[in-house]
Amino acid sequence: QRVALARALAPAPRLLLLDEPLSALDRALREQLATDVRTILRQGGTTALYVTHDQDEAMTVGDRVGVMEAGRLLRLDTPQRLWADPGSSKVARFLGFDVVGELALAPGALRVVEEAVGEPELRGGSAQTEMPATPETLPATVLASRLRRGQWEVEVELDPDQLAEPAGPAGKAGVGTDAAAARESARATALTQRPHTPGAHVTLSLDLARTAHL
């Protein structure tokens, strides 16, 4: 693949089409070559159309990144603006946002409204009054720890009593939720500075800088 890339770049084409050029490589080599390809393209002033299913690779190589589904272009923007404003739930999920849904803000709580339709609405006041700059922490119990791309993550289980009951499409409280579904909805993945043993008690807080309003 390195030879194929070199042969494609050697004639200094004005437009270069690259379709999954690094897909068969291991992650470390793929990350290094993605950086090299970007440097070579910029130094040569070569325009490239680069197709990949790897979000990190796209963000590394591209000056502008387009997200497509079934032949339709859902979003096209710079990597920075794409992360800050995915524009739709489909794009947000593709980029790796873990929780996507309509949010209802209430004193001391942030609630995900399942299967909601339409624009998010603020209930009980404005975001400034109901969502403090430093959100309150939530107690949780660690289920597992894992190292992912150099960052420690913990899978945790929250106390269901700490969470507001999900609302249905009409904004009414859901009914018929069984215990298994309640336990599943009380699980989350959080970033941490170090691994924690299963069963450890931790507290979670919301980093507002890592949220996006769709």
XYZ file of C-alpha atoms in Angstrom:
214
model
C 0.000 0.000 0.000
C 2.928 2.311 0.616
C 4.199 1.593 -2.905
C 0.735 2.177 -4.370
C 0.504 5.522 -2.583
C 3.965 6.526 -3.801
C 3.102 5.616 -7.398
C -0.120 7.609 -7.232
C 1.641 10.660 -5.806
C 4.743 10.528 -8.041
C 3.193 12.275 -11.107
C 2.027 15.138 -8.840
C -1.595 14.944 -10.053
C -3.882 17.949 -9.707
C -6.636 15.706 -8.340
C -6.033 12.436 -6.500
C -8.790 9.912 -5.714
C -8.077 7.686 -2.703
C -10.539 4.939 -1.752
C -9.771 3.390 1.662
C -5.998 3.592 0.999
C -5.009 2.569 4.545
C -7.784 0.119 5.410
C -5.666 -3.067 5.613
C -2.980 -1.630 7.903
C -2.707 -1.900 11.674
C -3.807 1.178 13.625
C -0.347 2.512 14.535
C 0.873 2.391 10.930
C -2.448 3.735 9.648
C -2.237 6.755 11.953
C 1.361 7.463 10.904
C 0.620 7.158 7.182
C -2.488 9.331 7.496
C -0.301 12.102 8.901
C 2.293 11.528 6.157
C -0.351 11.616 3.396
C -1.738 14.912 4.697
C 1.759 16.438 4.824
C 2.596 15.273 1.278
C -0.702 16.530 -0.140
C -0.301 19.943 1.482
C 3.334 20.296 0.434
C 2.485 19.379 -3.159
C -0.668 21.478 -3.281
C -2.595 18.391 -4.426
C -6.372 18.252 -4.097
C -7.555 14.829 -2.953
C -10.917 13.134 -2.597
C -10.332 10.656 0.225
C -12.875 7.949 1.076
C -12.662 6.260 4.480
C -14.887 4.757 7.162
C -12.397 5.699 9.895
C -13.425 8.960 11.574
C -9.972 9.637 13.036
C -8.362 9.112 9.645
C -10.817 11.491 7.986
C -10.211 14.170 10.613
C -6.436 13.792 10.276
C -6.249 13.987 6.482
C -9.130 16.251 5.514
C -9.349 20.034 5.354
C -13.077 19.477 4.882
C -14.919 16.322 5.860
C -18.171 15.086 4.363
C -20.346 12.430 5.987
C -22.392 10.371 3.517
C -25.179 7.827 3.876
C -26.758 5.869 1.004
C -25.181 8.217 -1.528
C -26.442 11.375 0.194
C -24.126 14.006 1.644
C -25.388 14.642 5.179
C -22.785 17.168 6.319
C -19.715 18.920 4.893
C -17.489 21.155 7.004
C -14.063 21.520 8.568
C -13.155 18.834 11.123
C -13.363 21.351 13.972
C -16.812 22.648 13.017
C -18.072 19.140 12.272
C -17.217 17.992 15.793
C -18.688 21.123 17.372
C -21.891 20.990 15.301
C -22.695 17.579 13.755
C -25.994 18.970 12.475
C -28.019 15.762 12.840
C -28.314 12.696 15.033
C -27.062 10.420 12.220
C -23.840 12.395 11.840
C -23.403 12.660 15.610
C -23.684 8.897 16.045
C -21.256 8.264 13.195
C -18.733 10.595 14.826
C -19.013 8.641 18.064
C -21.298 10.745 20.244
C -22.573 8.211 22.779
C -25.848 9.873 23.778
C -28.065 11.452 21.148
C -31.611 12.582 21.867
C -33.854 15.423 22.902
C -32.809 16.929 26.204
C -35.155 18.278 28.845
C -33.460 20.372 31.521
C -34.806 20.441 35.058
C -33.270 21.610 38.347
C -30.351 19.317 39.109
C -31.115 16.827 36.327
C -30.414 16.278 32.651
C -32.989 13.995 31.038
C -32.899 12.189 27.669
C -36.317 12.028 26.025
C -36.494 8.822 23.975
C -37.942 8.747 20.454
C -38.606 12.471 20.549
C -39.484 14.422 17.418
C -38.738 18.075 16.712
C -36.508 20.696 18.264
C -35.150 20.249 21.797
C -37.081 22.238 24.353
C -36.051 23.560 27.734
C -38.524 22.710 30.472
C -38.597 24.530 33.764
C -36.447 27.486 32.724
C -33.426 28.404 30.643
C -30.239 26.422 30.305
C -28.391 29.198 32.106
C -30.555 28.917 35.228
C -31.155 25.160 35.225
C -27.760 23.868 34.126
C -24.888 25.227 36.237
C -21.456 25.909 34.748
C -20.082 23.088 36.877
C -22.726 20.337 36.749
C -23.431 18.396 39.911
C -21.836 14.974 40.111
C -23.698 11.672 39.987
C -22.618 8.625 42.010
C -21.939 5.471 39.996
C -20.473 1.984 40.333
C -17.703 0.791 38.001
C -18.490 -2.299 35.909
C -15.290 -2.410 33.808
C -12.263 -0.358 32.730
C -10.582 -0.350 29.322
C -7.863 1.576 27.513
C -9.123 2.928 24.188
C -6.845 4.949 21.908
C -4.662 6.024 24.796
C -7.581 7.166 26.971
C -8.962 5.249 29.938
C -12.701 4.633 29.888
C -14.930 3.135 32.559
C -18.296 1.499 32.042
C -20.453 2.426 34.999
C -23.915 1.785 36.357
C -25.893 4.647 37.836
C -28.514 4.374 40.514
C -31.803 4.364 38.523
C -33.361 6.468 41.275
C -30.920 9.251 40.349
C -32.299 9.424 36.803
C -35.502 11.014 35.573
C -37.949 8.614 33.922
C -37.726 8.750 30.107
C -40.572 10.497 28.347
C -42.357 9.286 25.237
C -42.844 11.117 21.920
C -45.639 13.240 23.359
C -43.503 14.261 26.324
C -45.405 12.025 28.769
C -43.670 9.706 31.178
C -43.136 6.242 29.748
C -45.024 3.240 31.089
C -44.326 -0.482 31.138
C -40.532 -0.149 31.525
C -39.193 -3.422 32.925
C -36.321 -3.819 35.356
C -33.839 -4.988 32.687
C -34.522 -1.941 30.511
C -34.166 0.328 33.518
C -30.777 -1.189 34.358
C -29.609 -0.838 30.750
C -30.618 2.830 30.598
C -28.680 3.440 33.815
C -25.372 2.378 32.257
C -22.896 4.825 30.796
C -19.314 5.125 29.577
C -17.122 7.851 31.042
C -13.563 9.079 30.549
C -11.149 8.850 33.445
C -7.496 9.526 34.191
C -6.793 5.993 35.455
C -8.396 2.532 35.530
C -10.809 1.590 38.321
C -11.554 -1.880 39.624
C -15.057 -3.322 39.112
C -17.279 -2.431 42.048
C -15.445 0.813 42.808
C -17.641 3.815 43.613
C -16.989 6.935 41.526
C -18.769 10.186 40.710
C -19.575 11.475 37.221
C -19.920 15.014 35.924
C -20.944 16.426 32.555
C -18.246 18.232 30.551
C -20.227 20.910 28.720
C -17.324 21.478 26.313
C -17.857 17.967 24.927
C -21.558 18.388 24.135
C -23.153 19.552 20.874
C -26.610 21.013 20.248
C -28.189 19.520 17.117
